Short mmCIF file of C-alpha atoms in Angstrom, two decimals:
data_model
loop_
_atom_site.label_atom_id
_atom_site.label_comp_id
_atom_site.label_asym_id
_atom_site.label_seq_id
_atom_site.Cartn_x
_atom_site.Cartn_y
_atom_site.Cartn_z
CA MET C 1 0.02 0.00 -0.01
CA ARG C 2 2.80 2.41 0.76
CA SER C 3 4.39 1.72 -2.49
CA LEU C 4 1.06 2.71 -4.38
CA ILE C 5 0.87 5.74 -2.25
CA CYS C 6 4.40 6.85 -2.95
CA CYS C 7 3.73 6.26 -6.62
CA LEU C 8 0.68 8.52 -6.56
CA VAL C 9 2.56 11.18 -4.59
CA LEU C 10 5.21 10.98 -7.13
CA PHE C 11 3.05 11.95 -9.97
CA VAL C 12 2.29 15.08 -7.94
CA VAL C 13 5.94 15.78 -7.36
CA GLY C 14 7.68 13.87 -10.07
CA CYS C 15 6.07 15.03 -13.34
CA PRO C 16 8.53 17.26 -15.04
CA GLN C 17 6.80 20.14 -16.98
CA THR C 18 7.64 20.56 -20.58
CA GLN C 19 7.76 23.99 -21.95
CA ASP C 20 7.13 26.01 -25.22
CA PRO C 21 10.48 26.77 -26.77
CA SER C 22 9.30 30.31 -27.45
CA VAL C 23 9.95 31.21 -23.87
CA ASP C 24 13.52 31.30 -24.86
CA ARG C 25 12.86 34.68 -26.35
CA LEU C 26 12.67 36.11 -22.75
CA ILE C 27 16.33 35.45 -22.47
CA GLU C 28 17.40 36.70 -26.04
CA SER C 29 15.03 39.58 -26.74
CA SER C 30 16.44 43.12 -26.64
CA ASP C 31 13.09 44.78 -26.92
CA SER C 32 12.18 46.03 -23.45
CA ASN C 33 8.52 46.00 -24.02
CA ALA C 34 8.65 42.39 -25.50
CA VAL C 35 10.79 41.38 -22.48
CA ALA C 36 8.30 42.70 -20.07
CA ALA C 37 5.35 41.22 -21.89
CA SER C 38 7.16 37.77 -21.96
CA GLU C 39 7.83 38.12 -18.07
CA ILE C 40 4.11 38.59 -17.61
CA ILE C 41 3.47 35.46 -19.84
CA SER C 42 5.78 33.50 -17.65
CA GLU C 43 3.97 34.96 -14.43
CA ALA C 44 0.57 33.81 -15.92
CA ILE C 45 1.79 30.38 -16.82
CA GLY C 46 3.07 30.08 -13.22
CA ALA C 47 -0.29 31.12 -11.80
CA GLY C 48 -1.89 28.60 -13.86
CA LEU C 49 0.31 25.76 -12.70
CA GLN C 50 -0.42 26.71 -9.19
CA GLY C 51 -4.07 26.44 -9.81
CA ASP C 52 -5.08 30.06 -10.04
CA ALA C 53 -6.34 31.10 -13.49
CA ARG C 54 -7.93 34.31 -11.97
CA THR C 55 -4.50 35.68 -11.35
CA ALA C 56 -3.38 34.49 -14.60
CA LEU C 57 -6.17 36.35 -16.41
CA ALA C 58 -5.42 39.50 -14.33
CA ARG C 59 -1.88 39.53 -15.63
CA LEU C 60 -2.86 38.57 -19.17
CA HIS C 61 -5.13 41.65 -19.27
CA THR C 62 -2.19 44.06 -18.83
CA ILE C 63 -0.40 42.98 -22.08
CA ASP C 64 -0.68 44.65 -25.38
CA PRO C 65 -0.78 41.61 -27.91
CA SER C 66 1.30 43.59 -30.37
CA ASP C 67 4.26 43.08 -27.64
CA LEU C 68 3.97 39.25 -28.01
CA ASN C 69 5.38 36.83 -30.50
CA GLN C 70 2.93 34.56 -32.30
CA ARG C 71 2.90 31.76 -29.79
CA GLU C 72 2.55 34.04 -26.93
CA ARG C 73 -0.53 35.69 -28.55
CA GLU C 74 -2.06 32.44 -29.15
CA TYR C 75 -1.49 31.62 -25.46
CA GLN C 76 -3.11 34.87 -24.45
CA SER C 77 -6.09 34.49 -26.79
CA CYS C 78 -6.66 30.86 -25.63
CA MET C 79 -6.57 31.69 -21.96
CA LEU C 80 -8.99 34.73 -22.28
CA GLN C 81 -11.27 32.65 -24.47
CA ARG C 82 -11.14 29.60 -21.95
CA PHE C 83 -11.45 31.47 -18.69
CA ASP C 84 -12.66 35.05 -19.45
CA THR C 85 -15.95 34.11 -21.05
CA SER C 86 -19.30 32.96 -19.76
CA GLY C 87 -17.95 29.34 -19.44
CA VAL C 88 -19.07 25.99 -20.36
CA VAL C 89 -22.57 25.53 -21.72
CA ASP C 90 -24.76 22.57 -21.05
CA ASP C 91 -24.80 20.14 -24.00
CA PRO C 92 -27.99 18.07 -24.11
CA GLN C 93 -26.24 15.71 -26.54
CA MET C 94 -23.47 14.99 -24.07
CA GLU C 95 -25.45 11.98 -22.63
CA HIS C 96 -25.31 10.20 -25.75
CA GLU C 97 -21.70 10.70 -26.22
CA SER C 98 -18.95 7.97 -25.24
CA LEU C 99 -17.98 7.51 -21.64
CA ALA C 100 -14.78 9.11 -22.27
CA ALA C 101 -16.34 12.13 -23.78
CA ARG C 102 -18.67 12.49 -20.70
CA VAL C 103 -15.69 12.04 -18.36
CA ILE C 104 -13.58 14.59 -19.98
CA GLU C 105 -16.46 17.14 -20.14
CA ALA C 106 -16.95 16.66 -16.33
CA TYR C 107 -13.35 17.18 -15.46
CA THR C 108 -12.78 20.09 -17.80
CA ARG C 109 -15.86 21.78 -16.20
CA TYR C 110 -14.30 20.96 -12.73
CA TRP C 111 -10.99 22.41 -13.66
CA ARG C 112 -12.28 25.63 -15.09
CA SER C 113 -14.42 26.34 -11.94
CA ALA C 114 -11.64 25.24 -9.51
CA LEU C 115 -9.02 27.40 -11.28
CA LEU C 116 -11.16 30.41 -11.35
CA GLU C 117 -12.43 29.92 -7.81
CA PRO C 118 -9.47 28.55 -5.78
CA GLU C 119 -11.04 29.40 -2.47
CA ASN C 120 -14.04 27.09 -3.39
CA ARG C 121 -12.03 24.24 -4.67
CA GLN C 122 -13.41 21.77 -2.29
CA ALA C 123 -16.84 22.48 -3.27
CA HIS C 124 -16.08 22.07 -7.03
CA THR C 125 -14.36 18.80 -6.21
CA GLN C 126 -17.55 17.60 -4.64
CA GLU C 127 -19.56 18.55 -7.67
CA LEU C 128 -17.06 16.67 -9.70
CA GLU C 129 -17.67 13.51 -7.64
CA ARG C 130 -21.46 13.92 -8.02
CA ARG C 131 -21.22 14.21 -11.86
CA LEU C 132 -18.91 11.13 -12.14
CA ARG C 133 -21.22 9.06 -9.96
CA THR C 134 -24.03 9.92 -12.15
CA ILE C 135 -21.96 9.18 -15.38
CA ILE C 136 -20.86 5.74 -14.28
CA GLY C 137 -24.09 4.82 -12.14
CA LEU C 138 -22.69 4.80 -8.46
CA SER C 139 -24.72 5.42 -5.45
CA PRO C 140 -24.33 8.82 -3.75
CA GLU C 141 -22.60 6.96 -0.92
CA SER C 142 -19.68 5.93 -3.02
CA ASP C 143 -16.40 7.44 -2.15
CA ASN C 144 -13.70 8.77 -4.42
CA VAL C 145 -11.79 5.44 -4.36
CA GLN C 146 -14.84 3.58 -5.62
CA ILE C 147 -15.38 6.34 -8.30
CA GLU C 148 -11.98 6.13 -9.65
CA ASN C 149 -11.63 2.43 -9.57
CA THR C 150 -14.90 2.05 -11.37
CA LEU C 151 -14.09 4.75 -13.89
CA ARG C 152 -10.59 3.15 -14.62
CA GLU C 153 -12.09 -0.30 -15.08
CA ALA C 154 -14.84 1.17 -17.38
CA LEU C 155 -12.42 3.13 -19.51
CA ARG C 156 -9.98 0.16 -19.80
CA ALA C 157 -12.86 -2.04 -21.09
CA ASP C 158 -13.14 0.70 -24.03
CA GLY C 159 -9.36 0.11 -24.74
CA LEU C 160 -8.32 3.26 -22.95
CA TYR C 161 -5.55 3.92 -20.29
CA THR C 162 -6.09 6.38 -17.67
CA LEU C 163 -4.32 8.32 -14.90
CA LEU C 164 -6.42 9.61 -12.10
CA GLY C 165 -5.80 10.76 -8.59
CA GLN C 166 -4.51 14.19 -7.34
CA THR C 167 -1.71 16.22 -8.95
CA GLY C 168 -0.75 19.27 -6.78
CA VAL C 169 -3.95 21.16 -6.00
CA LEU C 170 -6.40 19.55 -8.53
CA ARG C 171 -7.71 16.19 -9.30
CA GLU C 172 -6.10 14.74 -12.39
CA LEU C 173 -7.34 13.11 -15.57
CA MET C 174 -5.20 11.68 -18.42
CA ILE C 175 -6.54 9.28 -21.07
CA TRP C 176 -4.43 7.79 -23.90
CA ARG C 177 -4.80 4.97 -26.38
CA GLN C 178 -1.37 3.75 -26.99
CA GLU C 179 1.34 2.45 -24.49
CA ASP C 180 4.78 0.78 -25.37
CA ARG C 181 7.05 -0.46 -22.40
CA GLN C 182 10.78 -0.80 -22.81
CA SER C 183 14.01 -1.14 -20.67
CA ILE C 184 16.17 2.04 -20.83
CA THR C 185 19.72 2.75 -19.69
CA VAL C 186 20.01 6.05 -17.78
CA GLU C 187 23.26 7.88 -17.17
CA MET C 188 23.33 9.74 -14.02
CA PRO C 189 26.16 11.88 -12.33
CA HIS C 190 26.56 9.12 -9.80
CA GLY C 191 26.07 5.93 -12.02
CA VAL C 192 24.36 4.15 -14.66
CA TYR C 193 20.93 2.70 -13.95
CA THR C 194 18.52 0.41 -15.95
CA THR C 195 14.85 1.55 -15.68
CA ARG C 196 11.58 0.53 -17.25
CA VAL C 197 9.87 3.21 -19.25
CA ALA C 198 6.27 3.27 -20.63
CA PHE C 199 5.92 5.50 -23.61
CA LEU C 200 2.41 7.03 -23.83
CA ASP C 201 0.81 8.25 -26.94
CA ASN C 202 -2.45 9.14 -28.69
CA PHE C 203 -3.97 11.14 -25.75
CA LEU C 204 -7.64 12.19 -25.61
CA ILE C 205 -6.72 14.62 -22.70
CA ALA C 206 -3.33 15.18 -21.11
CA GLY C 207 -3.97 16.55 -17.71
CA TRP C 208 -4.99 19.77 -15.87
CA GLY C 209 -1.60 21.54 -16.27
CA ARG C 210 -2.14 21.75 -20.01
CA PHE C 211 -5.70 22.74 -19.59
CA ALA C 212 -4.78 25.62 -17.19
CA THR C 213 -1.92 26.97 -19.44
CA CYS C 214 -3.53 26.42 -22.86
CA ASP C 215 -0.88 23.74 -23.69
CA ALA C 216 2.02 26.21 -22.96
CA ARG C 217 3.07 23.67 -20.15
CA GLY C 218 2.19 20.28 -19.29
CA ALA C 219 3.31 17.13 -17.49
CA GLY C 220 6.00 15.24 -19.22
CA GLY C 221 5.58 12.04 -17.21
CA TRP C 222 5.58 10.28 -13.84
CA VAL C 223 6.50 7.38 -11.59
CA ALA C 224 4.35 4.42 -10.72
CA ASP C 225 4.84 0.66 -10.08
CA ARG C 226 8.55 1.11 -10.49
CA THR C 227 8.17 2.33 -14.07
CA LEU C 228 8.49 5.72 -15.79
CA PHE C 229 5.63 6.88 -17.79
CA ALA C 230 6.59 9.13 -20.52
CA VAL C 231 4.19 11.44 -22.29
CA VAL C 232 5.48 11.16 -25.74
CA PRO C 233 3.62 14.18 -27.30
CA ALA C 234 5.29 16.61 -24.66
CA TYR C 235 8.72 16.03 -26.26
CA ASP C 236 9.89 17.02 -29.80
CA ASP C 237 12.60 14.39 -29.66
CA LEU C 238 13.16 11.32 -27.42
CA GLU C 239 16.88 11.52 -28.06
CA SER C 240 16.97 15.25 -27.04
CA GLU C 241 18.70 16.47 -23.93
CA GLU C 242 15.24 17.68 -22.58
CA PHE C 243 13.94 14.13 -22.55
CA LYS C 244 17.07 12.38 -21.29
CA VAL C 245 17.68 15.05 -18.55
CA THR C 246 14.44 16.57 -17.57
CA PHE C 247 12.46 13.27 -17.80
CA LEU C 248 14.63 10.20 -17.46
CA ALA C 249 17.17 11.45 -15.09
CA HIS C 250 14.69 13.51 -13.07
CA GLU C 251 12.43 10.39 -12.63
CA THR C 252 15.34 7.99 -12.02
CA GLN C 253 16.37 10.16 -9.08
CA HIS C 254 13.08 9.68 -7.50
CA PHE C 255 13.55 6.00 -7.52
CA LEU C 256 16.87 6.35 -5.86
CA ASP C 257 15.67 8.78 -3.39
CA LEU C 258 12.69 6.69 -2.32
CA GLU C 259 14.92 3.77 -1.63
CA ALA C 260 17.36 5.73 0.31
CA TYR C 261 15.04 7.99 2.37
CA ALA C 262 11.96 6.19 3.87
CA ASP C 263 10.34 9.49 5.09
CA ILE C 264 11.33 12.10 2.34
CA THR C 265 8.58 14.42 1.67
CA PRO C 266 7.23 15.28 -1.90
CA TRP C 267 8.83 18.64 -2.19
CA GLU C 268 12.08 17.16 -1.14
CA LEU C 269 11.77 14.51 -3.85
CA GLU C 270 11.17 17.20 -6.26
CA TYR C 271 13.95 19.43 -5.13
CA ARG C 272 16.51 16.68 -5.40
CA ALA C 273 15.48 15.65 -8.89
CA LYS C 274 15.59 19.30 -9.91
CA LEU C 275 19.31 19.45 -8.66
CA ILE C 276 19.79 16.58 -11.06
CA GLU C 277 18.59 18.55 -13.92
CA LEU C 278 20.87 21.40 -13.20
CA ALA C 279 23.79 19.19 -12.95
CA MET C 280 23.26 17.46 -16.14
CA ALA C 281 21.55 20.01 -18.43
CA ASP C 282 23.86 21.75 -21.02
CA GLU C 283 22.13 23.51 -23.86
CA THR C 284 18.71 23.43 -22.09
CA GLN C 285 19.82 24.80 -18.86
CA PRO C 286 18.61 28.36 -19.38
CA ARG C 287 15.06 26.96 -20.17
CA VAL C 288 15.22 24.73 -17.12
CA LEU C 289 15.95 27.62 -15.04
CA GLN C 290 13.30 29.75 -16.66
CA LYS C 291 10.84 26.99 -15.97
CA PHE C 292 11.86 27.16 -12.33
CA ILE C 293 11.49 30.93 -12.14
CA GLU C 294 8.07 31.05 -13.73
CA ASP C 295 6.58 28.49 -11.28
CA GLN C 296 7.30 29.35 -7.62
CA SER C 297 5.06 28.97 -4.62
CA ASP C 298 5.24 29.04 -0.77
CA ASP C 299 2.49 26.29 -0.81
CA ARG C 300 3.80 22.82 -0.06
CA ALA C 301 0.61 21.30 -1.58
CA SER C 302 2.33 22.32 -4.81
CA PRO C 303 5.73 20.47 -4.61
CA HIS C 304 7.13 21.45 -7.84
CA SER C 305 6.47 25.19 -7.35
CA TYR C 306 7.55 24.94 -3.67
CA ALA C 307 10.79 23.22 -4.63
CA ASN C 308 11.43 25.67 -7.29
CA LYS C 309 11.23 28.75 -5.06
CA ARG C 310 13.48 27.10 -2.42
CA LEU C 311 15.99 25.96 -4.87
CA LEU C 312 16.09 29.37 -6.52
CA ARG C 313 16.56 31.12 -3.18
CA GLN C 314 19.42 29.01 -2.26
CA LEU C 315 21.19 29.39 -5.69
CA GLN C 316 20.83 33.19 -5.38
CA GLU C 317 22.59 32.95 -1.93
CA GLN C 318 25.32 30.67 -3.25
CA LEU C 319 25.99 32.40 -6.62
CA PRO C 320 27.24 36.10 -7.17
CA VAL C 321 23.89 37.32 -8.33
CA SER C 322 21.50 39.90 -6.84
CA GLU C 323 18.29 38.89 -8.79
CA ILE C 324 16.48 35.58 -9.26
CA HIS C 325 16.45 35.97 -12.89
CA ASP C 326 20.38 36.42 -13.10
CA VAL C 327 20.82 32.66 -12.14
CA ARG C 328 20.25 31.85 -15.67
CA SER C 329 23.53 33.60 -16.62
CA ALA C 330 25.68 31.47 -14.03
CA ASP C 331 28.51 29.48 -15.22
CA HIS C 332 26.58 26.22 -15.31
CA GLN C 333 29.60 24.19 -16.68
CA SER C 334 32.15 25.30 -14.01
CA ASP C 335 33.22 23.43 -10.82
CA SER C 336 34.49 26.54 -9.14
CA GLN C 337 33.04 28.03 -6.20
CA TYR C 338 30.57 30.01 -8.23
CA GLY C 339 29.58 27.36 -10.70
CA LEU C 340 26.25 25.52 -10.63
CA ARG C 341 27.83 22.16 -10.56
CA PHE C 342 29.70 23.04 -7.57
CA VAL C 343 26.37 24.27 -6.04
CA TYR C 344 24.77 21.03 -7.01
CA SER C 345 27.28 18.78 -5.59
CA ARG C 346 27.20 20.90 -2.20
CA PHE C 347 23.48 20.64 -1.98
CA SER C 348 22.99 17.10 -2.98
CA ALA C 349 25.52 15.99 -0.42
CA THR C 350 23.24 16.99 2.35
#
């Protein structure tokens, strides 16, 4: 039972977020208006990942679309359309749709409501459970475990794979059609390990992170049953550094830490895996750090965001920089006192 619980928790803390490459313009652009607008885009994405679309909308309303590149404009437009309109309209035909379609509709309703009203999240979760009981024909007394077990079995009977449970502050749903399992060798700073990887593809829906950010960000994978689950559409290239470091190395570190530290918390697991990313990333390191910068929180219920903020604060203390954003320009290759590799070795030894 503890193993199962750890696996579910690891999805909360161990699903690396992939990122739209256009965010790199924030680092490269010399246009002050464009840089300021891109910083606001990053803030909005971070708010969405922390379960707060209301704050994301408030930030997006301050941006002139002419200061954005095409992908940023598409993101702004999608977010305003998704969260700044009257909302989802009841579809009388939905009851005649497939089980998967009805379940997806129930979850997207829930996500939208909970993202716009974080203070009423529990009430929206209860409404989600009520809708799901109706869809799958369970009694009002059925608890969430019964709901999810029944839902998982029913969708599997339709040839679909699912991920349910809790990711950070919201209830999760992923549904996919294709799964291919392989053994993969992963090179880490402290050794070489062989792990099982399930490559997931042909998604019907890929989680609340993508919904909350209009696909600007989303889960790249998770850990369960001593297997790494990789969301294939989240990566442009499975031979890329992003996949090998941000996913494979990151998730493998979770396995190692769970075996070594029985009482490790979700944010601590995430913190140590992010250290591995910093130690191993080369050309993608500015994007890794940008991803950390845009998603920070003091709420331990959001392990990714909490670990990001703590890690960045400690990097700022160790490196000769005055602002958090300046950690992107640190010498990531150096083993000197001010190199990120030195900082990694110092932190990870404790």
